Coordinates of C-alpha atoms in Angstrom, one line a residue:
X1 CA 0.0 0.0 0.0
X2 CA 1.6 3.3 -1.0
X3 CA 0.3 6.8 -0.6
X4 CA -1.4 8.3 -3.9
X5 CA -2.4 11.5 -3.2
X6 CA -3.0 14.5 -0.8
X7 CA -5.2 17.1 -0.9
X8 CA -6.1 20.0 1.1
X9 CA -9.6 22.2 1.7
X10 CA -9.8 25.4 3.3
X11 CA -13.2 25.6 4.7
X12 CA -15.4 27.8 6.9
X13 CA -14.9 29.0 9.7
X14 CA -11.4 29.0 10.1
X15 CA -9.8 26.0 9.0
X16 CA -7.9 23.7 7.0
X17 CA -8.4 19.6 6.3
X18 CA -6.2 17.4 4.5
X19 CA -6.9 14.6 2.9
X20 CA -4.7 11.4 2.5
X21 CA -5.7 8.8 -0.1
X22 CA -3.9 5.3 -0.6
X23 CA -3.5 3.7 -4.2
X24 CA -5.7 1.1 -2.9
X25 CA -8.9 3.4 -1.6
X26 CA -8.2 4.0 2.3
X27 CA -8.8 7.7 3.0
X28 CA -7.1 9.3 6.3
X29 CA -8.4 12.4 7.8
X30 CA -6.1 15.4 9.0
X31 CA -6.8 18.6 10.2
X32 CA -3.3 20.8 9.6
X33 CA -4.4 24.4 10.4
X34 CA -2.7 27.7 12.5
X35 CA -5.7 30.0 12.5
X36 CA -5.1 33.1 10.7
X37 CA -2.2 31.2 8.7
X38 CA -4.2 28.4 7.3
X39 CA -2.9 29.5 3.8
X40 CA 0.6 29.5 4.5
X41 CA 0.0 26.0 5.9
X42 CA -1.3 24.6 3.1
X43 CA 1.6 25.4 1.4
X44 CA 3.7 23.6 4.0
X45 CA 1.7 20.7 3.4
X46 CA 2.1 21.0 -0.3
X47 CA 5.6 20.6 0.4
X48 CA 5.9 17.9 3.1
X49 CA 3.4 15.8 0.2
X50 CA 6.1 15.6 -2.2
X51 CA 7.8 13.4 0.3
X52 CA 4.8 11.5 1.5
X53 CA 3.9 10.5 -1.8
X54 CA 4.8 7.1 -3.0
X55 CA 5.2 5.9 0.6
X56 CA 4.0 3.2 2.8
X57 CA 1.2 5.5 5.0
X58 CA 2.2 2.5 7.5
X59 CA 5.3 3.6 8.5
X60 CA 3.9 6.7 10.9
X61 CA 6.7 7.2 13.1
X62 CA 9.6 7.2 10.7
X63 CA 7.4 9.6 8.4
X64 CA 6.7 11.6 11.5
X65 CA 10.8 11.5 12.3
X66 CA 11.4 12.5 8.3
X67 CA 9.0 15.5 8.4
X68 CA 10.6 17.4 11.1
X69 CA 14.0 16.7 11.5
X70 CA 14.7 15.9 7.6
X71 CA 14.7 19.9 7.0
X72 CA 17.4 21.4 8.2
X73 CA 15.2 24.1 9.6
X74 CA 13.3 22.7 12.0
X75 CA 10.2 23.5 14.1
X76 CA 7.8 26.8 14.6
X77 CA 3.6 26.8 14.3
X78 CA 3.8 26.5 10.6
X79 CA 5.5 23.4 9.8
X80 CA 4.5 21.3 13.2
X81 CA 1.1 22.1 12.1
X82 CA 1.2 21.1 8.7
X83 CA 2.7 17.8 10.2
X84 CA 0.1 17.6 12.8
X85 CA -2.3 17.3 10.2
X86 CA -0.2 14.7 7.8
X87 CA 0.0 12.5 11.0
X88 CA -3.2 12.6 12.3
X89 CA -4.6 11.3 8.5
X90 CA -1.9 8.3 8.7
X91 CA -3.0 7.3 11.7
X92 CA -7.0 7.4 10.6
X93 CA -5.4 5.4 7.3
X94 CA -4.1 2.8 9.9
X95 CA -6.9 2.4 12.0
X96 CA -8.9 1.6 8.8
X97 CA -6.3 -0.7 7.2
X98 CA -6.1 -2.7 10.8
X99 CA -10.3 -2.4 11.7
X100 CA -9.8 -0.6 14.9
X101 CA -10.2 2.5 16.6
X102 CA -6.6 4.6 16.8
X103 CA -6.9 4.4 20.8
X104 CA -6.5 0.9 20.3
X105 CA -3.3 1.4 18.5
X106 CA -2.2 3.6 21.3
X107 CA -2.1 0.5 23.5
X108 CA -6.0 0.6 24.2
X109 CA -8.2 2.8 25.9
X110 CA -8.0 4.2 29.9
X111 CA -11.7 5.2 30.2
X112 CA -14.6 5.1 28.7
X113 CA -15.7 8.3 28.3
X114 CA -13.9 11.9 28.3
X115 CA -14.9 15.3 29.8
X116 CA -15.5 17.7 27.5
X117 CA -16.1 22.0 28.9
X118 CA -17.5 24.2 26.8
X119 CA -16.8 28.0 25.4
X120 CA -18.6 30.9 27.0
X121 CA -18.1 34.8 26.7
X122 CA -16.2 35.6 23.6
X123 CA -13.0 37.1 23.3
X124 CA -14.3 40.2 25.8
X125 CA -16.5 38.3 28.5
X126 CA -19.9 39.1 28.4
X127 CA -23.8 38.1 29.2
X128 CA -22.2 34.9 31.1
X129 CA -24.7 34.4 33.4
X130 CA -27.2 33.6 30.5
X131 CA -24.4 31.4 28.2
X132 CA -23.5 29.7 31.6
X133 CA -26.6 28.4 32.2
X134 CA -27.2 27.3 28.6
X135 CA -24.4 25.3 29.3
X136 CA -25.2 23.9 32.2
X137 CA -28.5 22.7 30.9
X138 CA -27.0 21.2 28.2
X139 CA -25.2 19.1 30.4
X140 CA -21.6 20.2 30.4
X141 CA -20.1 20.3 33.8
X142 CA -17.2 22.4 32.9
X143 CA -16.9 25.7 31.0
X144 CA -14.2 28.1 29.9
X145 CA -14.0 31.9 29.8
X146 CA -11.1 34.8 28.9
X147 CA -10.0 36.7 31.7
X148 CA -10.7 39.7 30.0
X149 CA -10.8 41.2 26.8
X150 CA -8.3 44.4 26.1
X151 CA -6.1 45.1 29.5
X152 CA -4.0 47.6 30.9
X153 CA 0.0 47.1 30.1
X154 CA -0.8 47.1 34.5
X155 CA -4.1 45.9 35.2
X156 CA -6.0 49.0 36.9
X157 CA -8.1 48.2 39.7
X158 CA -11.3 48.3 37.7
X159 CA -10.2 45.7 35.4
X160 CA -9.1 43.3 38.2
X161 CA -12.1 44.1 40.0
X162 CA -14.1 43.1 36.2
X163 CA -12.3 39.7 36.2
X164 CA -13.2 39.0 40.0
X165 CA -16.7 39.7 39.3
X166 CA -17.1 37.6 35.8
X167 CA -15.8 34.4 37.3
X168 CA -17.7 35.2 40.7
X169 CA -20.8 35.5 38.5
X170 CA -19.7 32.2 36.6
X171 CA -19.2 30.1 39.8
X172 CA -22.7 31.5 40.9
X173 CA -24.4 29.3 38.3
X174 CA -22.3 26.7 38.5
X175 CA -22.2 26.1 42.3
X176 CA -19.6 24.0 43.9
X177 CA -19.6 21.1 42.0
X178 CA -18.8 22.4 38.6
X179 CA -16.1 23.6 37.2
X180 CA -14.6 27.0 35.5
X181 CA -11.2 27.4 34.1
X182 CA -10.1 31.1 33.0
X183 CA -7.9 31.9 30.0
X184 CA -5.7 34.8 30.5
X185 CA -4.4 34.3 26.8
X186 CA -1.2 36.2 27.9
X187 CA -3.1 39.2 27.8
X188 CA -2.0 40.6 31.6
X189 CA 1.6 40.3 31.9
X190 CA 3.4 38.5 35.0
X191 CA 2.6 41.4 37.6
X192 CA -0.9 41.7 37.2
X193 CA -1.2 37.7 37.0
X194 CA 0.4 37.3 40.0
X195 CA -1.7 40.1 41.9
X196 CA -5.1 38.6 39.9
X197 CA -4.4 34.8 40.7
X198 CA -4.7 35.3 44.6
X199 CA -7.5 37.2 44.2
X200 CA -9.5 34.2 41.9
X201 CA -8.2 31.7 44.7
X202 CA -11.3 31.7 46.6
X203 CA -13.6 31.5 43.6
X204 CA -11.3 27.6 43.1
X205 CA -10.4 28.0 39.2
X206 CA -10.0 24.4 37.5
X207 CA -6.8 26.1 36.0
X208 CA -5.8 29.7 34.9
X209 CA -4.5 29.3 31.1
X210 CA -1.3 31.0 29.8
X211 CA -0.9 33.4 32.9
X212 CA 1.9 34.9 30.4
X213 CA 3.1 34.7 27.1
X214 CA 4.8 31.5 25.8
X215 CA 7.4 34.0 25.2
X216 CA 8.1 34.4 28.8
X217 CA 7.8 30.9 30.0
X218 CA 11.1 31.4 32.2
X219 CA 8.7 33.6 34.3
X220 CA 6.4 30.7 35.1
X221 CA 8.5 29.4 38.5
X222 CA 8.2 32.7 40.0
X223 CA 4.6 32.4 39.1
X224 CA 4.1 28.8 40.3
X225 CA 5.5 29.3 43.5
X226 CA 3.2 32.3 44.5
X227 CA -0.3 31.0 43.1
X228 CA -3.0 28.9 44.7
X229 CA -4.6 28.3 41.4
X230 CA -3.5 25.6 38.8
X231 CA -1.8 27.3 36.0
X232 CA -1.8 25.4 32.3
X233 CA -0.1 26.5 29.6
X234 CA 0.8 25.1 26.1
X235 CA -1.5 25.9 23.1
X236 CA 1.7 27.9 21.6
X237 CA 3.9 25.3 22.4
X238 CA 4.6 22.4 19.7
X239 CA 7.1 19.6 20.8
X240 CA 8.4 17.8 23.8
X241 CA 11.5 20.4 24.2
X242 CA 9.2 23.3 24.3
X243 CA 6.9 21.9 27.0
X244 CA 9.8 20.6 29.2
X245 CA 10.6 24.2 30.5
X246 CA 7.1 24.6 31.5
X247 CA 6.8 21.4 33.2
X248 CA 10.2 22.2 35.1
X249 CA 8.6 25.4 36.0
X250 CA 5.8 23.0 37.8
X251 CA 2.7 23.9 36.0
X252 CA -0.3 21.8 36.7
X253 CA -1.8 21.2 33.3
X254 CA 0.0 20.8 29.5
X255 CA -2.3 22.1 26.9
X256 CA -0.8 20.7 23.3
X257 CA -3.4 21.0 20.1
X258 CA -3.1 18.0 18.6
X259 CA -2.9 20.4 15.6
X260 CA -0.4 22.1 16.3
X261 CA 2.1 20.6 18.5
X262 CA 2.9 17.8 15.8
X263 CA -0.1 15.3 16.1
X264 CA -0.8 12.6 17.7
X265 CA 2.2 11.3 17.4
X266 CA 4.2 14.0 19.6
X267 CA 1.0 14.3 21.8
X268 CA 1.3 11.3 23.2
X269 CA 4.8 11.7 23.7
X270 CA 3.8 15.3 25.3
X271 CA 1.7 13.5 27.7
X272 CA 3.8 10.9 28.5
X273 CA 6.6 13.4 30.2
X274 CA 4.0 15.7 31.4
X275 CA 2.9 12.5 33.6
X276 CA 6.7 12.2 34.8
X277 CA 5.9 16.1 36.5
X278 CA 2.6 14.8 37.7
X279 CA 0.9 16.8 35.4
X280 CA -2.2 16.2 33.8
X281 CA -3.6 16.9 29.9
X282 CA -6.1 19.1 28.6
X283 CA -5.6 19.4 24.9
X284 CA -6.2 22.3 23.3
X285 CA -9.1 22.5 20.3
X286 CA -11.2 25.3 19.5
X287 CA -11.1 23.9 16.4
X288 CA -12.7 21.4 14.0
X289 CA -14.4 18.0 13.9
X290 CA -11.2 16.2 12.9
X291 CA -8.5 17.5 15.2
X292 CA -11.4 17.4 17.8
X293 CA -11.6 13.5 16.8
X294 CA -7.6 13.0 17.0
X295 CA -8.1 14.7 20.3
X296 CA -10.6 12.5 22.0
X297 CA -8.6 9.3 20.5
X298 CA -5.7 10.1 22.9
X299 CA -7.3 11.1 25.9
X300 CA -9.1 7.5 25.9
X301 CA -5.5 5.9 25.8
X302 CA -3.8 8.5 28.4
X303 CA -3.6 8.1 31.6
X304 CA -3.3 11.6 33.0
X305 CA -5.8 13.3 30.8
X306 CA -7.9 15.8 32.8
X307 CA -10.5 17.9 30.6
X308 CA -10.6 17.9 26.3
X309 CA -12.1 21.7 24.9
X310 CA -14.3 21.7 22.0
X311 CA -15.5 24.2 20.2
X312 CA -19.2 23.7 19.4
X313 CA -20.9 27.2 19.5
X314 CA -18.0 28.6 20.1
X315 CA -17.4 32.3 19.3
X316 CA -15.0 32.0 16.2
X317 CA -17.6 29.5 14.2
X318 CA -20.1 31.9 12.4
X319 CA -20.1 30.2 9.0
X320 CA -19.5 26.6 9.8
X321 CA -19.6 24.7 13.5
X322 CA -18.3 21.1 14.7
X323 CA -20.9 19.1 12.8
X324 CA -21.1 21.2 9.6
X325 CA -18.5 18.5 8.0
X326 CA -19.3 15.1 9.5
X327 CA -21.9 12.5 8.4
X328 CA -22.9 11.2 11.7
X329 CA -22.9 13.1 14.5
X330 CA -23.0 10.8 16.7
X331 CA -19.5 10.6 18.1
X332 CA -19.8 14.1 18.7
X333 CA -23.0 14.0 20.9
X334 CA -21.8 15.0 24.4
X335 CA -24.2 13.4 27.4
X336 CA -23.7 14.6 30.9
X337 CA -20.5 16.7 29.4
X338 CA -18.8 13.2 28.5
X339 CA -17.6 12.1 25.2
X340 CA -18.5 8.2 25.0
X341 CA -16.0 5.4 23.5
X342 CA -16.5 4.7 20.0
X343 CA -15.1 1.9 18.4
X344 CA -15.2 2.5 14.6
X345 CA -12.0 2.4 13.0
X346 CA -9.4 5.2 12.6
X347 CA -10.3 8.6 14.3
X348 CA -13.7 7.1 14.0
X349 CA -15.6 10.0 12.3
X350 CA -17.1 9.9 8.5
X351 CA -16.1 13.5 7.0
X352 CA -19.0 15.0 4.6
X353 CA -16.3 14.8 1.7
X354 CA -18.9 16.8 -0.8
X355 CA -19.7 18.9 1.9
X356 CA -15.9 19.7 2.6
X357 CA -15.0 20.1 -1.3
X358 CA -18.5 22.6 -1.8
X359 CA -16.8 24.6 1.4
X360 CA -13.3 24.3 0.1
X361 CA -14.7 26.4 -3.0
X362 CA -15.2 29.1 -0.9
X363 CA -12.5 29.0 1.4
X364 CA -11.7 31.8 4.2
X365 CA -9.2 34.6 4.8
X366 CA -9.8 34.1 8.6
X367 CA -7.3 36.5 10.5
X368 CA -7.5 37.6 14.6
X369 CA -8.2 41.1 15.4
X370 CA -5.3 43.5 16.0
X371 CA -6.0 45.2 19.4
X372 CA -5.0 48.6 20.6
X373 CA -4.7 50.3 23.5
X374 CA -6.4 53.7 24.0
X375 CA -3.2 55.5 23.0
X376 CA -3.2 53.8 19.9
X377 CA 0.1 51.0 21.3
X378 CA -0.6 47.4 20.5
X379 CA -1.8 45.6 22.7
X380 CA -2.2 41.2 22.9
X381 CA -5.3 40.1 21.8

C-alpha cells in the first residue's frame, strides 16, 4: 500500500483539512491548520506531500521522524502544524487498514468516556450568566472563559475588579460542584497575574490558562510558587523540548493541540513526560471536527488526561460549526458533558467529503483582530 495523493480544503470558519488517499482506496483524515495562517500552511503541506507520496502511509513514526528533522530548519507553528495534520490522517489510514479504533493502536483505551467543557463569553466576557446556564443545561459540567478582553500594560483596579466579578458571576451558576477554568491568553503580563491569581483563589479555578506569554515561559517558576490556582499552559507550544521548561517550571496542566504541537504522534509523547511532573492533559481544540476526533482518541489511551475543549458554539464558528463537516454526529454528541467510546476504526468520524469540497470552494481569509490600547500602542489580543 503506497500513498497516492493528498489534498487540502480550506473551509469555513477558520480551518484547513487534508486529505490522505492510498493507491488502494483508504482515505485518512487530518486537520493541519494555524488560525489566521491556514494558507501559509497549506503550502507547508504541499511541500511535506512531495515526500509523502509514494510511501507506505504504515510507517507513521519514521514519516513523522522525516518531516521534522529531515529539513534542516526545523520546528515553529507553521510546519508542526502542517505535520500535525499529515500524521493525524496516517493514523486514521491505519486504524482503517487494521479495523480498529486509533486508541486501540495507542495501546487501548484508559476510560470510557472523556470530559468535554464548553466555550462561553467571547473574546471580551460578556452576558455569562445567560451562556452559563445554557451550558449547564446542556449538560456540560465544565466551562471556559477569557480573563478579560483588552487590558492595561498594568491591570487598573477596575479591570481586576471586572475579572473577579465575571468568574464570581460564573461560579454562581455553577455552584460548587462544577467547574470553571479562566484563560488569560497572555493578555496581563506577569505582575498583574500574580496580583489577579490570589485574588481568583477563593472563587477555586480548575486552571488559569497562559498566565503569560509563551514567550516568557522562564517567568512561570516565579509564578508557580506564588499562586493557589493551577496554571496550564501550552496551546503555543509544539514539541516535547518546548513543554519541558514549563513542566520544570511546575505547572499543573500541559495544553498541546493536537494540531499544532505535531499530532498525535508528539501528543502522546507530550503527555507521556508531562505524567513524569505529575501533570495532567487538557488538549487544546477550538477547532474542527477532525483535530477534535484526534483529540478524543488520545485522551481515551492517556492516563493523566484531565479535561478535552471543544469548540461547538463557540465564538470563532459563524459560517461553519463542529458538525457542519461530518456524516454522523453521533460521536460528537456529548451526554452529561462526556464524550462516550466509539469503536469505529481510525479517528472514528465519516467526513462530509462533498460537503468539505462545496466549502473548500469558498474557502476563508480568517485572521484575529489586532487590538490597541487607548493610546493607539498594540496591545495582545
Amino acid at each position: 500500500m503506497k500513498i497516492a495523493r493528498i489534498e487540502t480544503f480550506l473551509v469555513p470558519p477558520r480551518w484547513l483539512f487534508c486529505r490522505v488517499e492510498t493507491d488502494d482506496g483508504v482515505v485518512g483524515w487530518g486537520e493541519p491548520v494555524v488560525e489566521g495562517r491556514a494558507e501559509v500552511v497549506r503550502s507547508a503541506v504541499e511541500v511535506l506531500s512531495e515526500y509523502l507520496i509514494g510511501q507506505d502511509p504504515l510507517r507513521i513514526q519514521d514519516h513523522w521522524q522525516v518531516l521534522t528533522k529531515g529539513g534542516f530548519y526545523r520546528g515553529g507553528p507553521v510546519l508542526s502544524s502542517a505535520v500535525a495534520g499529515l500524521d493525524q490522517a496516517l493514523w486514521d489510514v491505519a486504524g482503517k487498514t487494521y479495523g480498529a479504533p486509533v486508541h486501540a493502536l495507542l495501546g487501548g483505551p484508559v476510560r470510557d468516556s472523556v470530559r468535554v467543557y464548553a466555550w462561553v463569553g467571547g473574546d471580551e466576557p460578556a452576558q455569562l450568566t445567560e451562556q452559563i446556564t445554557e451550558q449547564v443545561e446542556a449538560g456540560f459540567t465544565a466551562v471556559k472563559m477569557n480573563a478579560a478582553g483588552p487590558t492595561s500594560p498594568v491591570a487598573t483596579a477596575a479591570e481586576t475588579a471586572a475579572v473577579v466579578a465575571r468568574v464570581t458571576a460564573a461560579r454562581d451558576v455553577l455552584g460548587p460542584d462544577r467547574d470553571v477554568a479562566v484563560d488569560f491568553h497572555g493578555r496581563l503580563g506577569a505582575a498583574s497575574a500574580r496580583r489577579l491569581l490570589a485574588e481568583l483563589a477563593s472563587l477555586h479555578p480548575m486552571f488559569v490558562e497562559e498566565p503569560v506569554l509563551p514567550e516568557q515561559s522562564h517567568l512561570l517558576p516565579g509564578l508557580v510558587a506564588a499562586s493557589p490556582v493551577p496554571l496550564a499552559t501550552g496551546e503555543r507550544l509544539f514539541s516535547r523540548a518546548e513543554f519541558l521548561p514549563v513542566l520544570n517550571a511546575g505547572i499543573a496542566v500541559a495544553q498541546p493541540d493536537l494540531s499544532h504541537a505535531g499530532g498525535i504522534s508528539e501528543v502522546t509523547r507530550i503527555a507521556s513526560l508531562a505524567e513524569t511532573y505529575g501533570a495532567l492533559l487538557a488538549p487544546h481544540c477550538p477547532l474542527g471536527p477532525i483535530a477534535l476526533a484526534a483529540g478524543l482518541q488520545v485522551a481515551f489511551a492517556t492516563p493523566n488526561f484531565l479535561i478535552q475543549e471543544q469548540s461547538r458554539g463557540i465564538h470563532y464558528n459563524k459560517d461553519a460549526d463542529l458538525l457542519s463537516y461530518v456524516v454522523d454526529p453521533e460521536p460528537f454528541r456529548f451526554t452529561a458533558g462526556q464524550a462516550l467510546r466509539g469503536d469505529a476504526p481510525g479517528l472514528g468520524i465519516t467526513v462530509d467529503e462533498n460537503a468539505v469540497r462545496a466549502a473548500d470552494r469558498t474557502g476563508h481569509a480568517w485572521r484575529n483582530p489586532v487590538w490597541r490600547h487607548a493610546d493607539g500602542s498594540f496591545t495582545e489580543w
